[in-house]
């Protein structure tokens, strides 16, 4: 029942036009609120506990690095350099 509610809420939020990240967050928070045995205060505690995993912290930094490289033009220069080295 929980997974049906979770996916239904996710698709409702997506069809309403919300961004994917926000709809994932809202649907999971609603599922935890309605079907979980934890309170909302423990939800924030779990959020901060998961930020202690340093391997998960690499994901936002890779996204930030890719954004900086594409806006700065470094990515195009790296691709041109790779094409020049390979010769294709």
PDB file of C-alpha atoms in Angstrom:
ATOM      1  CA  UNK A   1       0.000   0.000   0.000  1.00  0.00           C
ATOM      2  CA  UNK A   2       2.845   2.345   0.806  1.00  0.00           C
ATOM      3  CA  UNK A   3       4.542   1.925  -2.553  1.00  0.00           C
ATOM      4  CA  UNK A   4       1.252   2.475  -4.408  1.00  0.00           C
ATOM      5  CA  UNK A   5       0.716   5.717  -2.498  1.00  0.00           C
ATOM      6  CA  UNK A   6       4.322   6.759  -3.091  1.00  0.00           C
ATOM      7  CA  UNK A   7       4.201   6.282  -6.856  1.00  0.00           C
ATOM      8  CA  UNK A   8       0.721   7.784  -7.130  1.00  0.00           C
ATOM      9  CA  UNK A   9       1.806  10.900  -5.251  1.00  0.00           C
ATOM     10  CA  UNK A  10       4.977  11.098  -7.340  1.00  0.00           C
ATOM     11  CA  UNK A  11       3.096  10.993 -10.635  1.00  0.00           C
ATOM     12  CA  UNK A  12       0.456  13.439  -9.400  1.00  0.00           C
ATOM     13  CA  UNK A  13       3.165  15.935  -8.488  1.00  0.00           C
ATOM     14  CA  UNK A  14       4.920  15.369 -11.820  1.00  0.00           C
ATOM     15  CA  UNK A  15       1.714  15.878 -13.812  1.00  0.00           C
ATOM     16  CA  UNK A  16       1.071  19.075 -11.845  1.00  0.00           C
ATOM     17  CA  UNK A  17       4.291  20.412 -13.337  1.00  0.00           C
ATOM     18  CA  UNK A  18       6.585  20.263 -10.312  1.00  0.00           C
ATOM     19  CA  UNK A  19      10.280  19.599 -10.903  1.00  0.00           C
ATOM     20  CA  UNK A  20      11.413  16.009 -10.441  1.00  0.00           C
ATOM     21  CA  UNK A  21      13.505  16.654  -7.332  1.00  0.00           C
ATOM     22  CA  UNK A  22      10.716  18.487  -5.526  1.00  0.00           C
ATOM     23  CA  UNK A  23       8.100  15.890  -6.444  1.00  0.00           C
ATOM     24  CA  UNK A  24      10.388  13.094  -5.237  1.00  0.00           C
ATOM     25  CA  UNK A  25      10.933  14.912  -1.957  1.00  0.00           C
ATOM     26  CA  UNK A  26       7.284  15.735  -1.361  1.00  0.00           C
ATOM     27  CA  UNK A  27       6.042  12.261  -2.227  1.00  0.00           C
ATOM     28  CA  UNK A  28       8.587  10.582   0.034  1.00  0.00           C
ATOM     29  CA  UNK A  29       7.853  12.997   2.892  1.00  0.00           C
ATOM     30  CA  UNK A  30       4.133  12.331   2.553  1.00  0.00           C
ATOM     31  CA  UNK A  31       4.703   8.573   2.505  1.00  0.00           C
ATOM     32  CA  UNK A  32       6.854   8.761   5.632  1.00  0.00           C
ATOM     33  CA  UNK A  33       4.321  11.029   7.318  1.00  0.00           C
ATOM     34  CA  UNK A  34       1.301   8.824   6.579  1.00  0.00           C
ATOM     35  CA  UNK A  35       2.805   5.332   6.743  1.00  0.00           C
ATOM     36  CA  UNK A  36       5.953   5.681   8.819  1.00  0.00           C
ATOM     37  CA  UNK A  37       6.238   5.170  12.520  1.00  0.00           C
ATOM     38  CA  UNK A  38       8.663   8.064  12.860  1.00  0.00           C
ATOM     39  CA  UNK A  39       7.793  11.676  13.542  1.00  0.00           C
ATOM     40  CA  UNK A  40       8.703  14.588  11.306  1.00  0.00           C
ATOM     41  CA  UNK A  41      11.402  15.660  13.761  1.00  0.00           C
ATOM     42  CA  UNK A  42      13.186  12.352  13.276  1.00  0.00           C
ATOM     43  CA  UNK A  43      12.961  12.878   9.516  1.00  0.00           C
ATOM     44  CA  UNK A  44      15.249  15.899   9.748  1.00  0.00           C
ATOM     45  CA  UNK A  45      17.578  13.938  12.023  1.00  0.00           C
ATOM     46  CA  UNK A  46      17.808  11.166   9.430  1.00  0.00           C
ATOM     47  CA  UNK A  47      18.558  13.756   6.759  1.00  0.00           C
ATOM     48  CA  UNK A  48      21.554  15.050   8.684  1.00  0.00           C
ATOM     49  CA  UNK A  49      22.711  11.527   9.542  1.00  0.00           C
ATOM     50  CA  UNK A  50      22.866  10.584   5.878  1.00  0.00           C
ATOM     51  CA  UNK A  51      24.991  13.636   5.104  1.00  0.00           C
ATOM     52  CA  UNK A  52      27.789  12.048   7.135  1.00  0.00           C
ATOM     53  CA  UNK A  53      28.453   9.615   4.276  1.00  0.00           C
ATOM     54  CA  UNK A  54      31.209  11.366   2.366  1.00  0.00           C
ATOM     55  CA  UNK A  55      30.750   9.217  -0.723  1.00  0.00           C
ATOM     56  CA  UNK A  56      27.251  10.637  -1.170  1.00  0.00           C
ATOM     57  CA  UNK A  57      28.614  14.163  -0.882  1.00  0.00           C
ATOM     58  CA  UNK A  58      30.545  13.630  -4.127  1.00  0.00           C
ATOM     59  CA  UNK A  59      27.351  13.670  -6.206  1.00  0.00           C
ATOM     60  CA  UNK A  60      26.452  17.368  -5.738  1.00  0.00           C
ATOM     61  CA  UNK A  61      30.080  18.370  -6.214  1.00  0.00           C
ATOM     62  CA  UNK A  62      30.273  16.505  -9.534  1.00  0.00           C
ATOM     63  CA  UNK A  63      27.125  18.323 -10.645  1.00  0.00           C
ATOM     64  CA  UNK A  64      28.581  21.656  -9.524  1.00  0.00           C
ATOM     65  CA  UNK A  65      31.868  20.937 -11.286  1.00  0.00           C
ATOM     66  CA  UNK A  66      30.078  20.017 -14.507  1.00  0.00           C
ATOM     67  CA  UNK A  67      28.016  23.183 -14.375  1.00  0.00           C
ATOM     68  CA  UNK A  68      31.074  25.348 -13.810  1.00  0.00           C
ATOM     69  CA  UNK A  69      32.959  23.616 -16.617  1.00  0.00           C
ATOM     70  CA  UNK A  70      30.126  24.015 -19.113  1.00  0.00           C
ATOM     71  CA  UNK A  71      29.451  27.679 -18.332  1.00  0.00           C
ATOM     72  CA  UNK A  72      33.127  28.580 -18.278  1.00  0.00           C
ATOM     73  CA  UNK A  73      33.856  26.909 -21.593  1.00  0.00           C
ATOM     74  CA  UNK A  74      36.372  24.479 -20.144  1.00  0.00           C
ATOM     75  CA  UNK A  75      34.294  21.493 -21.252  1.00  0.00           C
ATOM     76  CA  UNK A  76      34.411  22.517 -24.923  1.00  0.00           C
ATOM     77  CA  UNK A  77      38.174  22.985 -24.743  1.00  0.00           C
ATOM     78  CA  UNK A  78      38.607  19.569 -23.112  1.00  0.00           C
ATOM     79  CA  UNK A  79      36.516  17.925 -25.826  1.00  0.00           C
ATOM     80  CA  UNK A  80      38.500  19.689 -28.557  1.00  0.00           C
ATOM     81  CA  UNK A  81      41.746  18.562 -26.894  1.00  0.00           C
ATOM     82  CA  UNK A  82      40.534  14.958 -26.711  1.00  0.00           C
ATOM     83  CA  UNK A  83      39.487  15.032 -30.376  1.00  0.00           C
ATOM     84  CA  UNK A  84      42.884  16.468 -31.320  1.00  0.00           C
ATOM     85  CA  UNK A  85      44.692  13.742 -29.370  1.00  0.00           C
ATOM     86  CA  UNK A  86      42.646  10.879 -30.791  1.00  0.00           C
ATOM     87  CA  UNK A  87      42.307  12.311 -34.275  1.00  0.00           C
ATOM     88  CA  UNK A  88      38.654  11.562 -34.990  1.00  0.00           C
TER      89      UNK A  88
END
